[in-house]
């Protein structure tokens, strides 16, 4: 798998050092930071709008690089203020990203792959398998697109890498994107405001820890034992919960960052008291937080969320076991909120008229 490469280079695929190197013979390396400020801080849509960059340099940038990696194919706005974009990449593939509003938080959820290979049974993103990895610039492009939906007085406050794809399966492209999000000359977001989600790829979790930047890590567990997890998250058959928890413990030891365990509640599958008891036993001696997610329904998947009383009871059992647990609020329920569902419906109805 590789990103599309029959196009002009994407400016956001260049690291700060690579852009500096390109700028050196064209007026000085210091121009790189100036250009990056326009891209990540000032919300321009093209190189020509970078007013304090010399005209010749703007012309060179325009002729050598693409500014955006995508065009907006669909833009949905929920009654609760959540906005979802279906973006079309330069090779025609599509991906989803979301902007969520909550009090003074502006959280964006971004994708790392076109589709997903993990095959979680409740997820629309994995239904068609994985098409390819996104490049660093294609990952960052979602941030640029969503940031430009905000009014001038607002900024993105949090990033969750939790959209389509398994982020750690594309760590090579993700890491430079995380650095740009975190760096003062990029988006300047503190590491505690950036969450990376994973189904649990131990080797890659350790690689992320080795950056020594304490990003939040969210491990999608969804089951308290291997027998059940093998059914819900098929990739578990090759890994196993014990290995994942050991890597998560190592992540905590190295970064000091408490691990969040994501648990999608599926009625009649993993939502019983016995499951909560077992989960409690797994996590009670760990520095862990459990984020319970009532499943977002997907039209083609015959699974559903339990009712609110069962969900609350699950929380109580965990709390009684000494495990911190909360239920994630539903956002954008009226705009195909389930990850991958918008892309899936666009693929299934290709004759639909897309916004330009
Ligand atoms: S839940 Fe995440 S890891 Fe699982 S199939 Fe969907 S996108 Fe992939």
mmCIF file of C-alpha atoms and ligand atoms in Angstrom:
data_model
loop_
_atom_site.group_PDB
_atom_site.id
_atom_site.type_symbol
_atom_site.label_atom_id
_atom_site.label_comp_id
_atom_site.label_asym_id
_atom_site.label_seq_id
_atom_site.Cartn_x
_atom_site.Cartn_y
_atom_site.Cartn_z
ATOM 1 C CA UNK A 1 0.000 0.000 0.000
ATOM 2 C CA UNK A 2 1.244 3.460 -0.717
ATOM 3 C CA UNK A 3 -0.227 6.884 -1.098
ATOM 4 C CA UNK A 4 -1.096 8.263 -4.523
ATOM 5 C CA UNK A 5 2.122 9.415 -6.171
ATOM 6 C CA UNK A 6 1.160 10.419 -9.696
ATOM 7 C CA UNK A 7 0.464 13.946 -8.525
ATOM 8 C CA UNK A 8 2.513 16.975 -7.648
ATOM 9 C CA UNK A 9 4.082 16.719 -4.198
ATOM 10 C CA UNK A 10 1.769 17.763 -1.399
ATOM 11 C CA UNK A 11 3.154 20.627 0.662
ATOM 12 C CA UNK A 12 1.972 19.000 3.920
ATOM 13 C CA UNK A 13 3.900 15.826 3.090
ATOM 14 C CA UNK A 14 7.113 17.799 3.627
ATOM 15 C CA UNK A 15 8.588 17.902 7.107
ATOM 16 C CA UNK A 16 9.769 21.251 8.450
ATOM 17 C CA UNK A 17 13.364 20.284 7.616
ATOM 18 C CA UNK A 18 12.476 19.204 4.069
ATOM 19 C CA UNK A 19 10.629 22.464 3.451
ATOM 20 C CA UNK A 20 13.589 24.390 4.873
ATOM 21 C CA UNK A 21 15.925 22.594 2.492
ATOM 22 C CA UNK A 22 13.649 23.470 -0.427
ATOM 23 C CA UNK A 23 13.539 27.125 0.689
ATOM 24 C CA UNK A 24 17.318 27.565 1.136
ATOM 25 C CA UNK A 25 18.123 28.263 -2.550
ATOM 26 C CA UNK A 26 14.896 30.231 -2.943
ATOM 27 C CA UNK A 27 15.399 33.023 -0.434
ATOM 28 C CA UNK A 28 16.433 31.309 2.798
ATOM 29 C CA UNK A 29 15.466 28.411 5.019
ATOM 30 C CA UNK A 30 13.696 30.732 7.446
ATOM 31 C CA UNK A 31 10.903 31.059 4.891
ATOM 32 C CA UNK A 32 9.815 27.504 5.769
ATOM 33 C CA UNK A 33 8.426 28.534 9.153
ATOM 34 C CA UNK A 34 6.691 31.494 7.554
ATOM 35 C CA UNK A 35 5.004 29.192 5.029
ATOM 36 C CA UNK A 36 4.041 26.671 7.711
ATOM 37 C CA UNK A 37 2.463 29.445 9.811
ATOM 38 C CA UNK A 38 0.226 30.322 6.868
ATOM 39 C CA UNK A 39 -0.738 26.687 6.327
ATOM 40 C CA UNK A 40 -1.358 25.605 9.908
ATOM 41 C CA UNK A 41 -2.141 28.870 11.669
ATOM 42 C CA UNK A 42 -3.768 31.294 9.265
ATOM 43 C CA UNK A 43 -6.234 29.164 7.327
ATOM 44 C CA UNK A 44 -5.364 30.331 3.813
ATOM 45 C CA UNK A 45 -6.541 28.166 0.902
ATOM 46 C CA UNK A 46 -3.614 28.656 -1.491
ATOM 47 C CA UNK A 47 -0.010 29.820 -1.689
ATOM 48 C CA UNK A 48 -0.942 33.115 -3.369
ATOM 49 C CA UNK A 49 -2.666 34.302 -0.168
ATOM 50 C CA UNK A 50 0.600 34.150 1.820
ATOM 51 C CA UNK A 51 1.053 37.925 1.681
ATOM 52 C CA UNK A 52 4.414 38.287 3.385
ATOM 53 C CA UNK A 53 6.023 35.560 1.248
ATOM 54 C CA UNK A 54 7.830 37.075 -1.794
ATOM 55 C CA UNK A 55 5.891 36.791 -5.054
ATOM 56 C CA UNK A 56 8.574 34.667 -6.754
ATOM 57 C CA UNK A 57 8.501 32.168 -3.895
ATOM 58 C CA UNK A 58 4.699 32.028 -3.974
ATOM 59 C CA UNK A 59 4.863 31.323 -7.705
ATOM 60 C CA UNK A 60 7.429 28.564 -7.177
ATOM 61 C CA UNK A 61 5.287 27.006 -4.446
ATOM 62 C CA UNK A 62 2.197 27.118 -6.676
ATOM 63 C CA UNK A 63 3.963 25.496 -9.597
ATOM 64 C CA UNK A 64 5.690 22.769 -7.569
ATOM 65 C CA UNK A 65 3.218 21.746 -4.852
ATOM 66 C CA UNK A 66 -0.427 20.979 -4.245
ATOM 67 C CA UNK A 67 -1.828 22.849 -1.238
ATOM 68 C CA UNK A 68 -4.753 20.544 -0.394
ATOM 69 C CA UNK A 69 -4.846 16.742 -0.671
ATOM 70 C CA UNK A 70 -8.607 16.594 -0.926
ATOM 71 C CA UNK A 71 -11.763 18.232 -2.118
ATOM 72 C CA UNK A 72 -14.888 18.366 0.044
ATOM 73 C CA UNK A 73 -17.284 15.818 -1.398
ATOM 74 C CA UNK A 74 -19.980 16.088 1.259
ATOM 75 C CA UNK A 75 -20.386 18.354 4.259
ATOM 76 C CA UNK A 76 -23.018 17.355 6.816
ATOM 77 C CA UNK A 77 -24.003 19.484 9.815
ATOM 78 C CA UNK A 78 -25.786 17.934 12.783
ATOM 79 C CA UNK A 79 -28.373 19.691 14.922
ATOM 80 C CA UNK A 80 -25.893 19.408 17.831
ATOM 81 C CA UNK A 81 -23.217 21.372 15.895
ATOM 82 C CA UNK A 82 -21.159 18.333 14.875
ATOM 83 C CA UNK A 83 -19.867 18.600 11.307
ATOM 84 C CA UNK A 84 -18.740 15.690 9.182
ATOM 85 C CA UNK A 85 -16.775 15.850 5.949
ATOM 86 C CA UNK A 86 -16.523 13.211 3.277
ATOM 87 C CA UNK A 87 -13.271 14.111 1.533
ATOM 88 C CA UNK A 88 -12.216 12.919 -1.891
ATOM 89 C CA UNK A 89 -8.493 12.314 -2.252
ATOM 90 C CA UNK A 90 -6.631 13.084 -5.458
ATOM 91 C CA UNK A 91 -6.849 9.434 -6.578
ATOM 92 C CA UNK A 92 -10.628 9.379 -6.097
ATOM 93 C CA UNK A 93 -10.623 7.442 -2.801
ATOM 94 C CA UNK A 94 -12.733 8.876 0.011
ATOM 95 C CA UNK A 95 -12.348 9.285 3.747
ATOM 96 C CA UNK A 96 -14.231 10.804 6.651
ATOM 97 C CA UNK A 97 -13.379 13.289 9.367
ATOM 98 C CA UNK A 98 -15.464 15.009 12.024
ATOM 99 C CA UNK A 99 -15.540 18.252 14.020
ATOM 100 C CA UNK A 100 -17.297 18.075 17.400
ATOM 101 C CA UNK A 101 -18.299 21.048 19.521
ATOM 102 C CA UNK A 102 -18.669 20.802 23.269
ATOM 103 C CA UNK A 103 -18.570 23.924 25.444
ATOM 104 C CA UNK A 104 -15.147 25.437 24.769
ATOM 105 C CA UNK A 105 -13.745 22.270 23.203
ATOM 106 C CA UNK A 106 -13.397 21.876 19.454
ATOM 107 C CA UNK A 107 -12.386 18.270 18.884
ATOM 108 C CA UNK A 108 -11.611 16.778 15.513
ATOM 109 C CA UNK A 109 -11.589 13.078 14.718
ATOM 110 C CA UNK A 110 -9.378 12.088 11.790
ATOM 111 C CA UNK A 111 -8.689 8.990 9.698
ATOM 112 C CA UNK A 112 -5.371 7.314 8.912
ATOM 113 C CA UNK A 113 -6.305 4.785 6.223
ATOM 114 C CA UNK A 114 -8.833 4.411 3.416
ATOM 115 C CA UNK A 115 -10.973 1.647 4.925
ATOM 116 C CA UNK A 116 -9.586 -0.667 7.590
ATOM 117 C CA UNK A 117 -8.168 -4.195 7.763
ATOM 118 C CA UNK A 118 -9.032 -4.934 11.399
ATOM 119 C CA UNK A 119 -12.566 -6.157 10.673
ATOM 120 C CA UNK A 120 -14.287 -5.179 13.949
ATOM 121 C CA UNK A 121 -17.772 -6.622 13.580
ATOM 122 C CA UNK A 122 -19.659 -3.464 14.576
ATOM 123 C CA UNK A 123 -17.785 -1.071 12.286
ATOM 124 C CA UNK A 124 -18.740 0.312 8.878
ATOM 125 C CA UNK A 125 -15.149 1.373 8.096
ATOM 126 C CA UNK A 126 -13.904 -2.189 8.023
ATOM 127 C CA UNK A 127 -16.729 -3.636 5.921
ATOM 128 C CA UNK A 128 -14.875 -3.224 2.632
ATOM 129 C CA UNK A 129 -11.389 -3.914 3.967
ATOM 130 C CA UNK A 130 -8.470 -1.522 3.628
ATOM 131 C CA UNK A 131 -7.646 0.213 0.327
ATOM 132 C CA UNK A 132 -4.477 2.055 1.297
ATOM 133 C CA UNK A 133 -2.621 4.045 3.916
ATOM 134 C CA UNK A 134 -2.941 7.819 3.983
ATOM 135 C CA UNK A 135 0.229 9.874 3.639
ATOM 136 C CA UNK A 136 1.310 12.328 6.339
ATOM 137 C CA UNK A 137 -0.064 15.214 4.281
ATOM 138 C CA UNK A 138 -3.371 13.431 3.720
ATOM 139 C CA UNK A 139 -3.708 12.922 7.477
ATOM 140 C CA UNK A 140 -2.907 16.602 8.145
ATOM 141 C CA UNK A 141 -5.197 17.733 5.335
ATOM 142 C CA UNK A 142 -8.224 16.671 7.392
ATOM 143 C CA UNK A 143 -7.086 19.024 10.150
ATOM 144 C CA UNK A 144 -6.713 21.868 7.640
ATOM 145 C CA UNK A 145 -10.177 21.235 6.203
ATOM 146 C CA UNK A 146 -11.888 21.034 9.607
ATOM 147 C CA UNK A 147 -9.956 24.006 11.032
ATOM 148 C CA UNK A 148 -11.239 26.112 8.141
ATOM 149 C CA UNK A 149 -14.845 25.375 9.174
ATOM 150 C CA UNK A 150 -14.331 27.278 12.435
ATOM 151 C CA UNK A 151 -14.940 31.001 12.854
ATOM 152 C CA UNK A 152 -11.819 33.189 13.362
ATOM 153 C CA UNK A 153 -12.352 33.322 17.135
ATOM 154 C CA UNK A 154 -12.214 29.533 17.546
ATOM 155 C CA UNK A 155 -9.424 27.012 17.226
ATOM 156 C CA UNK A 156 -9.128 23.243 17.285
ATOM 157 C CA UNK A 157 -8.455 22.280 20.910
ATOM 158 C CA UNK A 158 -8.254 18.472 20.694
ATOM 159 C CA UNK A 159 -7.436 15.855 18.075
ATOM 160 C CA UNK A 160 -8.494 12.222 18.270
ATOM 161 C CA UNK A 161 -6.951 9.834 15.766
ATOM 162 C CA UNK A 162 -9.901 7.493 15.847
ATOM 163 C CA UNK A 163 -11.561 7.680 12.434
ATOM 164 C CA UNK A 164 -11.242 5.214 9.586
ATOM 165 C CA UNK A 165 -8.326 2.842 9.812
ATOM 166 C CA UNK A 166 -6.019 1.446 12.494
ATOM 167 C CA UNK A 167 -3.709 4.396 13.292
ATOM 168 C CA UNK A 168 -0.782 2.287 14.459
ATOM 169 C CA UNK A 169 -0.894 0.220 11.266
ATOM 170 C CA UNK A 170 0.144 3.455 9.537
ATOM 171 C CA UNK A 171 2.478 4.785 12.225
ATOM 172 C CA UNK A 172 5.181 5.691 9.712
ATOM 173 C CA UNK A 173 2.948 8.374 8.165
ATOM 174 C CA UNK A 174 1.141 9.205 11.397
ATOM 175 C CA UNK A 175 4.197 10.047 13.517
ATOM 176 C CA UNK A 176 5.345 13.056 11.449
ATOM 177 C CA UNK A 177 1.722 14.276 11.412
ATOM 178 C CA UNK A 178 1.571 13.994 15.217
ATOM 179 C CA UNK A 179 4.834 15.936 15.466
ATOM 180 C CA UNK A 180 3.383 18.710 13.303
ATOM 181 C CA UNK A 181 0.212 18.838 15.412
ATOM 182 C CA UNK A 182 2.335 19.056 18.556
ATOM 183 C CA UNK A 183 5.097 21.400 17.335
ATOM 184 C CA UNK A 184 5.013 25.138 18.100
ATOM 185 C CA UNK A 185 5.601 25.878 14.396
ATOM 186 C CA UNK A 186 2.758 23.544 13.426
ATOM 187 C CA UNK A 187 -0.613 23.447 15.185
ATOM 188 C CA UNK A 188 0.994 23.837 18.631
ATOM 189 C CA UNK A 189 -1.390 21.421 20.380
ATOM 190 C CA UNK A 190 -0.145 19.933 23.652
ATOM 191 C CA UNK A 191 0.409 16.161 23.610
ATOM 192 C CA UNK A 192 -2.318 15.740 26.231
ATOM 193 C CA UNK A 193 -4.779 17.136 23.706
ATOM 194 C CA UNK A 194 -3.902 14.488 21.114
ATOM 195 C CA UNK A 195 -5.338 10.974 21.463
ATOM 196 C CA UNK A 196 -4.191 8.027 19.389
ATOM 197 C CA UNK A 197 -6.510 5.045 19.270
ATOM 198 C CA UNK A 198 -5.520 1.453 18.557
ATOM 199 C CA UNK A 199 -7.035 -2.024 18.586
ATOM 200 C CA UNK A 200 -3.780 -2.946 20.288
ATOM 201 C CA UNK A 201 -0.666 -3.544 18.206
ATOM 202 C CA UNK A 202 1.932 -4.090 20.974
ATOM 203 C CA UNK A 203 5.068 -3.459 18.946
ATOM 204 C CA UNK A 204 3.672 -0.208 17.526
ATOM 205 C CA UNK A 205 2.434 0.907 20.962
ATOM 206 C CA UNK A 206 6.012 0.611 22.192
ATOM 207 C CA UNK A 207 7.251 2.528 19.149
ATOM 208 C CA UNK A 208 4.832 5.337 19.952
ATOM 209 C CA UNK A 209 5.977 5.353 23.592
ATOM 210 C CA UNK A 210 9.584 5.613 22.395
ATOM 211 C CA UNK A 211 8.877 9.071 20.938
ATOM 212 C CA UNK A 212 8.740 10.223 24.580
ATOM 213 C CA UNK A 213 5.937 12.599 23.678
ATOM 214 C CA UNK A 214 3.108 11.703 26.064
ATOM 215 C CA UNK A 215 0.212 11.439 23.635
ATOM 216 C CA UNK A 216 -2.979 9.967 25.055
ATOM 217 C CA UNK A 217 -3.353 6.322 24.101
ATOM 218 C CA UNK A 218 -6.814 4.784 23.761
ATOM 219 C CA UNK A 219 -6.897 0.999 23.480
ATOM 220 C CA UNK A 220 -10.072 -0.374 21.898
ATOM 221 C CA UNK A 221 -10.698 -3.471 23.999
ATOM 222 C CA UNK A 222 -14.419 -4.205 23.457
ATOM 223 C CA UNK A 223 -14.262 -7.524 25.334
ATOM 224 C CA UNK A 224 -12.798 -8.792 28.636
ATOM 225 C CA UNK A 225 -11.515 -12.157 27.369
ATOM 226 C CA UNK A 226 -9.869 -13.527 24.241
ATOM 227 C CA UNK A 227 -12.716 -15.858 23.327
ATOM 228 C CA UNK A 228 -15.163 -12.998 22.947
ATOM 229 C CA UNK A 229 -12.609 -10.509 21.643
ATOM 230 C CA UNK A 230 -11.604 -12.889 18.856
ATOM 231 C CA UNK A 231 -15.202 -12.641 17.651
ATOM 232 C CA UNK A 232 -15.584 -8.868 17.979
ATOM 233 C CA UNK A 233 -12.060 -7.812 16.933
ATOM 234 C CA UNK A 234 -10.823 -10.657 14.683
ATOM 235 C CA UNK A 235 -7.226 -9.395 14.596
ATOM 236 C CA UNK A 236 -7.075 -10.324 18.302
ATOM 237 C CA UNK A 237 -6.565 -13.979 17.346
ATOM 238 C CA UNK A 238 -2.954 -13.136 16.459
ATOM 239 C CA UNK A 239 -2.277 -10.948 19.493
ATOM 240 C CA UNK A 240 -4.293 -11.641 22.638
ATOM 241 C CA UNK A 241 -5.398 -9.349 25.447
ATOM 242 C CA UNK A 242 -2.471 -10.161 27.784
ATOM 243 C CA UNK A 243 0.091 -8.886 25.250
ATOM 244 C CA UNK A 244 -1.918 -5.732 24.644
ATOM 245 C CA UNK A 245 -2.299 -4.940 28.343
ATOM 246 C CA UNK A 246 1.429 -5.507 28.877
ATOM 247 C CA UNK A 247 2.237 -3.019 26.094
ATOM 248 C CA UNK A 248 -0.297 -0.558 27.531
ATOM 249 C CA UNK A 249 1.326 -0.887 30.977
ATOM 250 C CA UNK A 250 4.695 -0.170 29.392
ATOM 251 C CA UNK A 251 3.202 2.873 27.654
ATOM 252 C CA UNK A 252 1.967 4.193 31.009
ATOM 253 C CA UNK A 253 5.302 3.504 32.700
ATOM 254 C CA UNK A 254 7.217 5.374 30.010
ATOM 255 C CA UNK A 255 4.887 8.335 29.419
ATOM 256 C CA UNK A 256 3.018 8.663 32.718
ATOM 257 C CA UNK A 257 -0.162 9.041 30.696
ATOM 258 C CA UNK A 258 -3.204 7.124 31.957
ATOM 259 C CA UNK A 259 -4.542 4.675 29.367
ATOM 260 C CA UNK A 260 -8.118 4.887 28.164
ATOM 261 C CA UNK A 261 -9.800 1.603 27.297
ATOM 262 C CA UNK A 262 -12.568 1.968 24.729
ATOM 263 C CA UNK A 263 -15.424 -0.513 24.983
ATOM 264 C CA UNK A 264 -18.231 -0.451 22.423
ATOM 265 C CA UNK A 265 -21.331 -1.843 24.106
ATOM 266 C CA UNK A 266 -23.171 -4.364 21.930
ATOM 267 C CA UNK A 267 -26.546 -5.524 23.254
ATOM 268 C CA UNK A 268 -26.506 -9.184 24.246
ATOM 269 C CA UNK A 269 -22.889 -9.629 23.135
ATOM 270 C CA UNK A 270 -20.497 -7.941 25.587
ATOM 271 C CA UNK A 271 -22.807 -5.925 27.874
ATOM 272 C CA UNK A 272 -23.667 -8.409 30.628
ATOM 273 C CA UNK A 273 -22.720 -8.151 34.321
ATOM 274 C CA UNK A 274 -20.280 -11.049 33.913
ATOM 275 C CA UNK A 275 -18.449 -9.054 31.206
ATOM 276 C CA UNK A 276 -18.295 -5.963 33.427
ATOM 277 C CA UNK A 277 -17.015 -8.099 36.333
ATOM 278 C CA UNK A 278 -14.303 -9.631 34.193
ATOM 279 C CA UNK A 279 -13.322 -6.231 32.766
ATOM 280 C CA UNK A 280 -13.165 -4.855 36.304
ATOM 281 C CA UNK A 281 -10.797 -7.649 37.344
ATOM 282 C CA UNK A 282 -8.546 -6.966 34.337
ATOM 283 C CA UNK A 283 -8.253 -3.251 34.922
ATOM 284 C CA UNK A 284 -8.706 -2.509 38.632
ATOM 285 C CA UNK A 285 -4.995 -2.535 39.460
ATOM 286 C CA UNK A 286 -4.100 -0.525 36.394
ATOM 287 C CA UNK A 287 -4.114 3.219 35.913
ATOM 288 C CA UNK A 288 -7.037 3.002 33.529
ATOM 289 C CA UNK A 289 -10.150 4.783 32.444
ATOM 290 C CA UNK A 290 -12.916 2.939 30.616
ATOM 291 C CA UNK A 291 -14.812 4.826 27.952
ATOM 292 C CA UNK A 292 -18.054 3.002 27.194
ATOM 293 C CA UNK A 293 -19.461 3.675 23.751
ATOM 294 C CA UNK A 294 -23.031 2.612 22.976
ATOM 295 C CA UNK A 295 -22.764 1.298 19.407
ATOM 296 C CA UNK A 296 -23.804 3.674 16.638
ATOM 297 C CA UNK A 297 -26.164 1.669 14.485
ATOM 298 C CA UNK A 298 -25.058 0.777 10.961
ATOM 299 C CA UNK A 299 -27.814 -0.132 8.513
ATOM 300 C CA UNK A 300 -26.043 -3.232 7.201
ATOM 301 C CA UNK A 301 -24.870 -4.610 10.573
ATOM 302 C CA UNK A 302 -27.284 -6.591 12.759
ATOM 303 C CA UNK A 303 -25.949 -5.359 16.098
ATOM 304 C CA UNK A 304 -27.222 -2.595 18.338
ATOM 305 C CA UNK A 305 -26.519 -0.635 21.498
ATOM 306 C CA UNK A 306 -28.081 -1.776 24.774
ATOM 307 C CA UNK A 307 -30.656 0.492 26.410
ATOM 308 C CA UNK A 308 -29.633 3.178 28.850
ATOM 309 C CA UNK A 309 -30.435 1.172 32.050
ATOM 310 C CA UNK A 310 -28.128 -1.699 30.975
ATOM 311 C CA UNK A 311 -25.403 0.792 30.056
ATOM 312 C CA UNK A 312 -25.673 2.543 33.424
ATOM 313 C CA UNK A 313 -25.622 -0.771 35.240
ATOM 314 C CA UNK A 314 -22.421 -1.749 33.385
ATOM 315 C CA UNK A 315 -20.857 1.508 34.595
ATOM 316 C CA UNK A 316 -21.921 0.786 38.180
ATOM 317 C CA UNK A 317 -20.422 -2.725 38.139
ATOM 318 C CA UNK A 318 -17.117 -1.297 36.906
ATOM 319 C CA UNK A 319 -17.148 1.491 39.489
ATOM 320 C CA UNK A 320 -17.866 -1.009 42.260
ATOM 321 C CA UNK A 321 -14.827 -2.943 41.076
ATOM 322 C CA UNK A 322 -12.772 0.241 41.506
ATOM 323 C CA UNK A 323 -12.480 1.084 37.796
ATOM 324 C CA UNK A 324 -13.085 4.575 36.507
ATOM 325 C CA UNK A 325 -15.737 4.512 33.759
ATOM 326 C CA UNK A 326 -17.806 6.981 31.778
ATOM 327 C CA UNK A 327 -20.210 6.715 28.861
ATOM 328 C CA UNK A 328 -19.320 8.647 25.734
ATOM 329 C CA UNK A 329 -21.928 11.171 24.660
ATOM 330 C CA UNK A 330 -23.422 10.605 21.260
ATOM 331 C CA UNK A 331 -22.461 13.284 18.764
ATOM 332 C CA UNK A 332 -23.932 13.920 15.347
ATOM 333 C CA UNK A 333 -26.423 11.046 15.598
ATOM 334 C CA UNK A 334 -28.480 12.561 12.767
ATOM 335 C CA UNK A 335 -25.607 12.685 10.236
ATOM 336 C CA UNK A 336 -24.480 9.080 9.736
ATOM 337 C CA UNK A 337 -22.282 9.367 12.816
ATOM 338 C CA UNK A 338 -20.938 5.819 12.824
ATOM 339 C CA UNK A 339 -17.364 5.812 11.594
ATOM 340 C CA UNK A 340 -17.226 4.893 7.912
ATOM 341 C CA UNK A 341 -20.961 5.006 7.368
ATOM 342 C CA UNK A 342 -20.957 8.145 5.224
ATOM 343 C CA UNK A 343 -18.244 6.740 2.967
ATOM 344 C CA UNK A 344 -20.107 3.448 2.772
ATOM 345 C CA UNK A 345 -23.379 5.095 1.768
ATOM 346 C CA UNK A 346 -21.575 7.215 -0.857
ATOM 347 C CA UNK A 347 -19.956 4.070 -2.295
ATOM 348 C CA UNK A 348 -23.291 2.273 -2.319
ATOM 349 C CA UNK A 349 -25.083 5.145 -4.082
ATOM 350 C CA UNK A 350 -22.490 6.359 -6.590
ATOM 351 C CA UNK A 351 -25.111 8.200 -8.601
ATOM 352 C CA UNK A 352 -25.687 10.632 -5.749
ATOM 353 C CA UNK A 353 -24.958 14.288 -6.625
ATOM 354 C CA UNK A 354 -21.980 15.463 -4.589
ATOM 355 C CA UNK A 355 -21.362 19.010 -3.451
ATOM 356 C CA UNK A 356 -18.312 20.602 -5.021
HETATM 357 S S1 LIG B 1 -13.354 0.032 14.781
HETATM 358 FE FE1 LIG B 1 -11.442 1.013 14.120
HETATM 359 S S2 LIG B 1 -9.981 -0.697 14.025
HETATM 360 FE FE2 LIG B 1 -12.021 -1.645 14.067
HETATM 361 S S3 LIG B 1 -12.562 -1.924 11.880
HETATM 362 FE FE3 LIG B 1 -13.378 0.081 12.529
HETATM 363 S S4 LIG B 1 -11.805 1.579 11.964
HETATM 364 FE FE4 LIG B 1 -10.846 -0.478 11.966
#
